[in-house]
GROMACS .gro file of C-alpha atoms in nm:
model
  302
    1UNK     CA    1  -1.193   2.256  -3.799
    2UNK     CA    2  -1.573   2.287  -3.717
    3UNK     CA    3  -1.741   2.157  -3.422
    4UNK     CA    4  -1.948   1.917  -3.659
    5UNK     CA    5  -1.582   1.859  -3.786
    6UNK     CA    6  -1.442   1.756  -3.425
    7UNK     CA    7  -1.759   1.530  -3.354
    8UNK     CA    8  -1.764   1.301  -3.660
    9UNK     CA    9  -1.403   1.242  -3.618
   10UNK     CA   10  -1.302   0.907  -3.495
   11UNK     CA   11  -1.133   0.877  -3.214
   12UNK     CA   12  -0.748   0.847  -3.217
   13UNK     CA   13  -0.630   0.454  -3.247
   14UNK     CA   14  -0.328   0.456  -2.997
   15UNK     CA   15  -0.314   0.517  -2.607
   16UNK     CA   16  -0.327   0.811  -2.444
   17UNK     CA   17  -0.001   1.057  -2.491
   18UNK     CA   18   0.285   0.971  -2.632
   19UNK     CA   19   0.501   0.687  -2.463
   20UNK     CA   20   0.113   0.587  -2.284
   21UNK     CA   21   0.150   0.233  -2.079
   22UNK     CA   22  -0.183   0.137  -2.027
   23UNK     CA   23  -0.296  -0.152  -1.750
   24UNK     CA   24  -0.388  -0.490  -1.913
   25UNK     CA   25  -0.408  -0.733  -1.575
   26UNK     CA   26  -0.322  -1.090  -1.585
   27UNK     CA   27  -0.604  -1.249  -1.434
   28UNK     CA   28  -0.325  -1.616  -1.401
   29UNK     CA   29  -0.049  -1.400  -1.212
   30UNK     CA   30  -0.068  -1.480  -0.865
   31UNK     CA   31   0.154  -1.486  -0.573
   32UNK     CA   32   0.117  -1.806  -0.374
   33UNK     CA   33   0.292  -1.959  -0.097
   34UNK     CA   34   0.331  -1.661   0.092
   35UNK     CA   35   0.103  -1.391   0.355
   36UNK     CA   36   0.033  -1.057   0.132
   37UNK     CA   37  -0.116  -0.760   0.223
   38UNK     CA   38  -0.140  -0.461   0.058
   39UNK     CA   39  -0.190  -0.104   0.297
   40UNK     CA   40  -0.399   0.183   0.171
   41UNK     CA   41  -0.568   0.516   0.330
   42UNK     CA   42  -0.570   0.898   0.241
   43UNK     CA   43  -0.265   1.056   0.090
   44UNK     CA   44  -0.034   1.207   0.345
   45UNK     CA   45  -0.195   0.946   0.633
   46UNK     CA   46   0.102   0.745   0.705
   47UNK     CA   47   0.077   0.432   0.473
   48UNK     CA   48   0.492   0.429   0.439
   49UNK     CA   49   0.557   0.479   0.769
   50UNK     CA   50   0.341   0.195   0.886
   51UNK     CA   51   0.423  -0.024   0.609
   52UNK     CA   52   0.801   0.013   0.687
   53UNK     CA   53   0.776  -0.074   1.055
   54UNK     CA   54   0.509  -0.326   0.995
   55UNK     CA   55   0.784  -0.482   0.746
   56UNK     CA   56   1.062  -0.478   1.046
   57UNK     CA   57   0.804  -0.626   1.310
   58UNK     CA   58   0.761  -0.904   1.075
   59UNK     CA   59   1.129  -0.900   1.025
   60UNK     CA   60   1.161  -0.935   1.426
   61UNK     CA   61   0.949  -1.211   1.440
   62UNK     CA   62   1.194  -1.407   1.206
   63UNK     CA   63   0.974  -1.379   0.904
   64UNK     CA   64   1.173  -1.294   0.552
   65UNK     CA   65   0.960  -1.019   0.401
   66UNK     CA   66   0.922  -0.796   0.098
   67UNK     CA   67   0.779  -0.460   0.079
   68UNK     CA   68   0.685  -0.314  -0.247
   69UNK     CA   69   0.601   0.047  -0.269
   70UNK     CA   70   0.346   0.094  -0.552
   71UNK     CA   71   0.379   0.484  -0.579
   72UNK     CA   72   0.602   0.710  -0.874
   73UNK     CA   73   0.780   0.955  -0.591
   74UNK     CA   74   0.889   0.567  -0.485
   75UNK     CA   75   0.967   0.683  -0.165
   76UNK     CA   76   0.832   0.388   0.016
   77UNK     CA   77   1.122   0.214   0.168
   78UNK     CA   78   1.341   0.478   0.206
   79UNK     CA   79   1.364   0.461   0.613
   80UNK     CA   80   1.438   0.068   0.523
   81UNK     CA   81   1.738   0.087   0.258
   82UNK     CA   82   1.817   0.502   0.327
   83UNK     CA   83   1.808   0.607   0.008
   84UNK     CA   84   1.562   0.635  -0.279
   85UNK     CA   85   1.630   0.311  -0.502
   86UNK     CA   86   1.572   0.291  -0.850
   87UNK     CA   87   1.235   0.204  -0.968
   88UNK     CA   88   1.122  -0.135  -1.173
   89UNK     CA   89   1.009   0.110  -1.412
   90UNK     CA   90   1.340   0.266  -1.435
   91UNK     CA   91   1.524  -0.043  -1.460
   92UNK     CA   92   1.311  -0.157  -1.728
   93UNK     CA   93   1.326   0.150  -1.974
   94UNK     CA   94   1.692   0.155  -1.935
   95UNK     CA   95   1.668  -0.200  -2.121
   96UNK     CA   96   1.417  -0.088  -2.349
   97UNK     CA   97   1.137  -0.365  -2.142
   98UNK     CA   98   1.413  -0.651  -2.241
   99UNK     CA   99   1.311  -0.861  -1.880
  100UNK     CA  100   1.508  -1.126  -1.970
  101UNK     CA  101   1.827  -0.901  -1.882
  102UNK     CA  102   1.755  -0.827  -1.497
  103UNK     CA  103   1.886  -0.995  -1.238
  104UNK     CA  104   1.734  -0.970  -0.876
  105UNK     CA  105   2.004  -0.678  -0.789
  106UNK     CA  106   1.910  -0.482  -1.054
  107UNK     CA  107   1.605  -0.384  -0.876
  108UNK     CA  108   1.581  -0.550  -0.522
  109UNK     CA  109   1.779  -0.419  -0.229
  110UNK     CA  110   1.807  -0.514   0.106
  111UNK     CA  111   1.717  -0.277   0.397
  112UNK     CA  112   1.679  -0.280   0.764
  113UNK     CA  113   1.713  -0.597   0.969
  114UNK     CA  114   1.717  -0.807   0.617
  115UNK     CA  115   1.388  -0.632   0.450
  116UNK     CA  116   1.402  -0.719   0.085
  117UNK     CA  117   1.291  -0.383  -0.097
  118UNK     CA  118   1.159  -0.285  -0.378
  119UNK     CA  119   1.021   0.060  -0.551
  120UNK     CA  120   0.741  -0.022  -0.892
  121UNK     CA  121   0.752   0.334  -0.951
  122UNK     CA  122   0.483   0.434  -1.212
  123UNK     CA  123   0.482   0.586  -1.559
  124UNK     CA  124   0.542   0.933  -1.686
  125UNK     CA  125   0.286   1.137  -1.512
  126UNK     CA  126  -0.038   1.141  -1.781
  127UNK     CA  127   0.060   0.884  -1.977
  128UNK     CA  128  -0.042   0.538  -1.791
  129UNK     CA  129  -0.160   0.346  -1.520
  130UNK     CA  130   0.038   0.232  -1.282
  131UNK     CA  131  -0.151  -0.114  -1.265
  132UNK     CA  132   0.083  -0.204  -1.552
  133UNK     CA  133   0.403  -0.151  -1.346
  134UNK     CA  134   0.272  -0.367  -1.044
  135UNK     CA  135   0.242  -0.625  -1.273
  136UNK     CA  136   0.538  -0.622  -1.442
  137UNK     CA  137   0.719  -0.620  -1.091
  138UNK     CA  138   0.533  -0.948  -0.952
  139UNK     CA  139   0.609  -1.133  -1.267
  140UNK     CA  140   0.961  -1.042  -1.220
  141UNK     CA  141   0.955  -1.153  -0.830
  142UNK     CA  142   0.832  -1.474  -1.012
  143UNK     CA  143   1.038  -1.512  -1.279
  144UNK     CA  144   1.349  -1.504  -1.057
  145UNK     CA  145   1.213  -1.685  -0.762
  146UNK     CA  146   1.219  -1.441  -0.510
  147UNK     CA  147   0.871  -1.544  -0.447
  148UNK     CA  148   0.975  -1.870  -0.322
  149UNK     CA  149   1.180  -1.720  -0.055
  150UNK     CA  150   0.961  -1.497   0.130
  151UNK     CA  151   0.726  -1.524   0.380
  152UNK     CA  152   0.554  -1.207   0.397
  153UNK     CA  153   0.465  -0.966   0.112
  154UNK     CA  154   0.360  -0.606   0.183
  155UNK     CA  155   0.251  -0.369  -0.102
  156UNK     CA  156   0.239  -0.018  -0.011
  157UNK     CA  157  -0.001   0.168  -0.220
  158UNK     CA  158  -0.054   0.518  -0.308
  159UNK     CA  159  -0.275   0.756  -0.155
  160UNK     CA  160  -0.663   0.654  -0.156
  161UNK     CA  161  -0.647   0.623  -0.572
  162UNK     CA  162  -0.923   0.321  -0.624
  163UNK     CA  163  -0.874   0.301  -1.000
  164UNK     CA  164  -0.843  -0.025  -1.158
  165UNK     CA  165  -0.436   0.040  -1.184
  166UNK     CA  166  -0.335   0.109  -0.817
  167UNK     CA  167  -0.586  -0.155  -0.728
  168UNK     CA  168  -0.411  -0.435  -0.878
  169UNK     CA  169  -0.217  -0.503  -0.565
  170UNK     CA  170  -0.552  -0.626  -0.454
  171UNK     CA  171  -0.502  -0.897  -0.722
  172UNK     CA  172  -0.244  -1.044  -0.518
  173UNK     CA  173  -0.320  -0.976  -0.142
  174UNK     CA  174  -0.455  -1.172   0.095
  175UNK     CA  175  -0.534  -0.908   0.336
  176UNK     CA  176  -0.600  -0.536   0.296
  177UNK     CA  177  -0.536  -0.288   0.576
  178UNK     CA  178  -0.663   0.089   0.545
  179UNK     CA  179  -0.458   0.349   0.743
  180UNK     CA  180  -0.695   0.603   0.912
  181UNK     CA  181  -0.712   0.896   1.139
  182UNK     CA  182  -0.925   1.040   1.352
  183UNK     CA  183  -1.071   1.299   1.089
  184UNK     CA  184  -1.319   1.349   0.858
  185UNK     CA  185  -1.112   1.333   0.542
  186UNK     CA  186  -0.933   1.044   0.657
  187UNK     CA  187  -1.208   0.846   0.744
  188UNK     CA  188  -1.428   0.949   0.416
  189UNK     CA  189  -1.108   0.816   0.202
  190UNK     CA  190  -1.122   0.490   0.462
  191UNK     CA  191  -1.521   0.463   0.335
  192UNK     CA  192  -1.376   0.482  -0.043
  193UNK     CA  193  -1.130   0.200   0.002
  194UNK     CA  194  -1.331   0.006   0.139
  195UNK     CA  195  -1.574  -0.001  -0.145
  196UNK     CA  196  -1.284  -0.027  -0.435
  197UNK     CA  197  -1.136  -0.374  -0.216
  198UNK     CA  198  -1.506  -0.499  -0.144
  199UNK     CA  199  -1.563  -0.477  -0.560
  200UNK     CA  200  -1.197  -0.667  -0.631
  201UNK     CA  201  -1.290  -0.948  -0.366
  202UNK     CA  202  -1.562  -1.066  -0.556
  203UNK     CA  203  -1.278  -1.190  -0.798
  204UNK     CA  204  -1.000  -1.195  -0.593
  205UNK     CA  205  -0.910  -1.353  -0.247
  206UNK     CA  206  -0.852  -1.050  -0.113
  207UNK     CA  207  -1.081  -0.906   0.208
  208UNK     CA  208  -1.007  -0.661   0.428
  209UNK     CA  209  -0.860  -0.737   0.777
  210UNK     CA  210  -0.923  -0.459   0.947
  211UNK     CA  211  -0.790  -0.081   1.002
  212UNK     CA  212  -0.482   0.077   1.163
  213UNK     CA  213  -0.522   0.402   1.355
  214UNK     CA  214  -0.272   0.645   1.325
  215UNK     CA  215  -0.122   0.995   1.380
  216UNK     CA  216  -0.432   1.036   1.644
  217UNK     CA  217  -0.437   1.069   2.015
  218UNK     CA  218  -0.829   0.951   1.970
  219UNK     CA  219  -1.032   0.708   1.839
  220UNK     CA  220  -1.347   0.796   1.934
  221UNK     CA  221  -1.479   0.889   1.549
  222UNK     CA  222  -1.295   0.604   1.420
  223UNK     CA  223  -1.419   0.327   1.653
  224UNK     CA  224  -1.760   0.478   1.613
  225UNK     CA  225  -1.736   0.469   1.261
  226UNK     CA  226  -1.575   0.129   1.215
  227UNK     CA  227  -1.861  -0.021   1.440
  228UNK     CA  228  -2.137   0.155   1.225
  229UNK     CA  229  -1.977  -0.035   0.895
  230UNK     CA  230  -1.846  -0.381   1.051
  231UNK     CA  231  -1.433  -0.248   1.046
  232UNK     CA  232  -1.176  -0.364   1.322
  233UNK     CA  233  -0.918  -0.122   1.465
  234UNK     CA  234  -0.624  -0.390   1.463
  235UNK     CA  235  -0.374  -0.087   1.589
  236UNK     CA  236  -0.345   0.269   1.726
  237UNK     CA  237  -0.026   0.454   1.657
  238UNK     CA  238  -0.079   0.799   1.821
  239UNK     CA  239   0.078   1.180   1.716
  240UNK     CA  240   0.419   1.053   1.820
  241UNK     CA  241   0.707   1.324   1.758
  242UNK     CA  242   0.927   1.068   1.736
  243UNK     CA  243   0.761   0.878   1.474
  244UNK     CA  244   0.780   1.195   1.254
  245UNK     CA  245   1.171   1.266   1.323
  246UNK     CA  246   1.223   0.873   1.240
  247UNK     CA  247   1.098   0.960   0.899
  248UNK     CA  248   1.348   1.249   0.890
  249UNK     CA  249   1.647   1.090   1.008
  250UNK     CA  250   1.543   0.831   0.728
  251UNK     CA  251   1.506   0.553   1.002
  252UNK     CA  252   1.229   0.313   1.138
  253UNK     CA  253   1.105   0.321   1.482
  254UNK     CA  254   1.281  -0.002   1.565
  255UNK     CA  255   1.644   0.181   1.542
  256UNK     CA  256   1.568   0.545   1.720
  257UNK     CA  257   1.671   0.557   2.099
  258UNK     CA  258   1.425   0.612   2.350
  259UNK     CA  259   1.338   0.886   2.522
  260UNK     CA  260   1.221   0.979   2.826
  261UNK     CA  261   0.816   1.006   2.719
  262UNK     CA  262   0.845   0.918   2.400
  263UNK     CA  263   0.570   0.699   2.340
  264UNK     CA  264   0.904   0.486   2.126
  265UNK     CA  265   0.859   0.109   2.321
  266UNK     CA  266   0.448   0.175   2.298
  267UNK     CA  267   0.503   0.239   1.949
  268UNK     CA  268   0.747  -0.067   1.868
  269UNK     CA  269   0.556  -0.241   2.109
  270UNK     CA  270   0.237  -0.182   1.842
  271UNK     CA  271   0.352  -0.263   1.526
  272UNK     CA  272   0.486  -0.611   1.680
  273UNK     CA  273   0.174  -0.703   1.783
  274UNK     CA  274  -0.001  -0.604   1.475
  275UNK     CA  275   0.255  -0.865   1.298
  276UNK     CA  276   0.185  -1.099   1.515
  277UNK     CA  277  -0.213  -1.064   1.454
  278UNK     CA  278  -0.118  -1.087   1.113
  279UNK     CA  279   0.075  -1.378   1.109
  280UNK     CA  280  -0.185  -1.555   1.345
  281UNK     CA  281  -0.463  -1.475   1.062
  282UNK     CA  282  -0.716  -1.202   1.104
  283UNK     CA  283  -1.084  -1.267   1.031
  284UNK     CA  284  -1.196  -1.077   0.679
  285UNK     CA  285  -1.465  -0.840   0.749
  286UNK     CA  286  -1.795  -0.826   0.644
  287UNK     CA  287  -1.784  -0.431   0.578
  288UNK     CA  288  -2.074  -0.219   0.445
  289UNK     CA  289  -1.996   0.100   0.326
  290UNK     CA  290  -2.166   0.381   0.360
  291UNK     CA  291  -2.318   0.588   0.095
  292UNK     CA  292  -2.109   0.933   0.071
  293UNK     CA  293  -2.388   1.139   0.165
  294UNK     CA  294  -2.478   0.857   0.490
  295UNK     CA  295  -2.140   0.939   0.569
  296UNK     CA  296  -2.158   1.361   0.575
  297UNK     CA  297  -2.501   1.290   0.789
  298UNK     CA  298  -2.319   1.022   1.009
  299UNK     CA  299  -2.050   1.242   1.085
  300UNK     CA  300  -2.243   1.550   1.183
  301UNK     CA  301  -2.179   1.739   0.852
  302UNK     CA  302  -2.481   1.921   0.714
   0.00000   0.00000   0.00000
């Protein structure tokens, strides 16, 4: 085939690669009646780990909560139930998308302290967005009422991706909270996020609460940061070794034993206060992100 060939021909009239599930939003799904927020921040940061403990401070202030981990390796609750559960995605092919044969145990389980949990997954890698498969799990949380019966709703979402898909949590949240460290990566990725939420809240309720330090024994570039773009540091979670060997022992914080100089009670200690700021209602933010090359100059790269 020529180039000329290649140019004049049309373009192919079906989605991308075979089995493709593209993103098509419902603009009238909503959840309502309940506190959602939905956590986000640099691959690797910590999102999981704060999400899960954030989900059993809630949990130890009485509240019934849901987490929903919005990522394929659906490894999201896995300190909460101890396993890695089947995905919505999962459960769905293996009824060829027939919804109307699911029932709530299908593809919610119950973890730590009475977390409800459940895993969207995602699609074949290349051939979708994963926007598609957050829907599909809300309107099966709504179809079957679960909705009705929760009072908190946390959507952990996957690394710093701001594409429409893996920004459709931001459809249903109430709050957003980016998970940062004290680096330049992490806080570039925080700058990002912050820009992809900002663009969804001017059609959504969404608005971001505020930021949640972590794996850092400083703040100093954070704070200055956050002051510089109108963010809030809501919690600091420093380079605990025992907050990494929770994850291994496929645990939260809330069930290790302390140790002598741990850092374990300041830890609990923060993620129950950070519920409780969230349950009280934080403030949304009126956040002004910085232009990527402001942000090189602002933090002293050349």
């Amino acid at each position: 085939m020529s180039m000329q060939q290649i140019a004049d021909d049309p373009l192919p009239k079906r989605p991308d690669g075979e089995g493709s599930v593209q993103v098509q939003l419902d603009p009238g799904l909503r959840i309502e009646g309940t506190r959602v927020f939905a956590v986000y921040g640099k691959g690797g940061i910590g999102k999981s780990t704060t999400s899960s403990n954030l989900s059993v401070a809630f949990s130890k202030l009485g509240k019934r909560v849901l987490q929903i981990g919005c990522d394929p390796k659906h490894d999201s609750t896995f300190t909460l139930t101890k396993c890695l559960v089947p995905t919505v995605i999962d459960i769905l092919e293996s009824v060829d998308f027939h919804i109307e044969e699911l029932r709530p145990s299908d593809y919610v389980y119950e973890g730590y302290n009475g977390v409800l949990c459940v895993e969207a997954g995602g699609p074949p890698a290349g051939t979708g967005c994963g926007g598609y498969v957050v829907g599909q799990t809300v309107k099966l949380l709504k179809q079957h009422h679960l909705l009705e019966e929760t009072d908190v709703v946390i959507f952990d979402v996957l690394g710093d991706v701001v594409c429409g898909g893996f920004a459709a949590p931001l459809q249903h949240a109430e709050r957003a909270l980016i998970v940062t460290a004290n680096d330049f990566d992490s806080i570039f990725a925080m700058n990002r996020i912050a820009t992809a939420i900002l663009a969804k809240s001017k059609h959504y309720r969404v608005r971001i609460g505020g930021l949640v330090a972590n794996r850092s024994r400083e703040t100093d570039e954070i704070d200055r940061f956050a002051e510089a773009v109108g963010l809030k540091r809501l919690a600091h979670l420093p380079d605990l070794d025992i907050i990494r060997r929770s994850r291994l022992k496929k645990a939260t914080v809330f069930e290790m034993a302390d140790e002598p100089g741990s850092g374990l009670k300041e830890a609990q200690e923060q993620y129950l206060q950070l519920a409780e700021q969230l349950w009280a209602g934080v403030d949304p933010l009126d956040v002004h992100p910085m232009r990527d090359r402001e942000i090189f100059e602002f933090l002293g790269f050349n």
